[in-house]
Coordinates of C-alpha atoms in Angstrom, one line a residue:
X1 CA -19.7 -178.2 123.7
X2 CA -20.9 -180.8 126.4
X3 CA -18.4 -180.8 129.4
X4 CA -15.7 -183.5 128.7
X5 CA -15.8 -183.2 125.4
X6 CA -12.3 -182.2 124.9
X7 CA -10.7 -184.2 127.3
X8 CA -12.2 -187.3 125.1
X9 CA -11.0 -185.6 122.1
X10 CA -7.4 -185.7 123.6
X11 CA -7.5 -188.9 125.1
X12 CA -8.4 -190.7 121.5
X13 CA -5.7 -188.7 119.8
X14 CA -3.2 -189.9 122.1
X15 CA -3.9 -193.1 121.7
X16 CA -4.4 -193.7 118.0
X17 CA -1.3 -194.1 116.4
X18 CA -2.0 -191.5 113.3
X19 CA 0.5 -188.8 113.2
X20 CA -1.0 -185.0 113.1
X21 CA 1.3 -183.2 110.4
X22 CA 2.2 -179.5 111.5
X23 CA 1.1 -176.7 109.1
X24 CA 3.6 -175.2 106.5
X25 CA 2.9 -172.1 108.7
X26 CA 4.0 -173.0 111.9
X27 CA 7.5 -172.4 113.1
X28 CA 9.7 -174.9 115.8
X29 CA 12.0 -173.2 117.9
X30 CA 13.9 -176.0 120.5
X31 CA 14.7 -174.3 124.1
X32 CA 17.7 -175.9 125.5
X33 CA 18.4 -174.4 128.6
X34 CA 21.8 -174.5 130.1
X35 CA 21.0 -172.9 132.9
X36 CA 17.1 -172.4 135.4
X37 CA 16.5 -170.5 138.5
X38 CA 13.5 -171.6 140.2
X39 CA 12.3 -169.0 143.1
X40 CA 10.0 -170.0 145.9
X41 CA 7.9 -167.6 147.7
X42 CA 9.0 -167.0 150.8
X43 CA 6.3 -166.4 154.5
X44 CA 6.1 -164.6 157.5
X45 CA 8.6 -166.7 158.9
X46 CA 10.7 -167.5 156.3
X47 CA 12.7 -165.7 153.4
X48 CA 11.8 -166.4 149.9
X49 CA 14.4 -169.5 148.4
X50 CA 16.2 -169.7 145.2
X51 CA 17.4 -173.1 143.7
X52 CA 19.3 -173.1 140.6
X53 CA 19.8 -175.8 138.2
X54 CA 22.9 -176.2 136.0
X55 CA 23.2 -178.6 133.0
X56 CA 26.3 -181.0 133.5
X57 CA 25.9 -183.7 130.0
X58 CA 22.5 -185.3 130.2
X59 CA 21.7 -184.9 134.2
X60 CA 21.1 -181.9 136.2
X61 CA 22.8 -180.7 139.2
X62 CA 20.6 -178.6 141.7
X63 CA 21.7 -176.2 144.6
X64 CA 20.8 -173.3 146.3
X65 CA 21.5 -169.8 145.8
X66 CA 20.9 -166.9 148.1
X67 CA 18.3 -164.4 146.6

């Protein structure tokens, strides 16, 4: 495969407006998350971080929890 090649495969799919059916064999499962933690490394200097995220209707309310 020549180098590009599937990035120019992508590209035209996304823009043709043909829909791609899903096989019979595939299965769907939606993730709805009430609730993420995200953790971020901490250094030398600094501890690691936590920041949670809390689902309040259609927005999402961030703050930070100690680790």
């Amino acid at each position: 495969m020549e180098p590009g090649a599937v990035e120019r495969e992508f590209e035209a799919a996304a823009a043709s407006d043909r829909d791609a059916a899903m096989p019979d064999s595939w299965t769907t499962i939606r993730l709805a998350p009430a609730r993420m933690d995200f953790w971020q490394a901490g250094t030398e200097t600094t501890p690691p971080g936590k920041t949670r995220f809390v689902a309040e209707g259609s927005t999402w309310r961030a703050f930070p929890v100690l680790p």
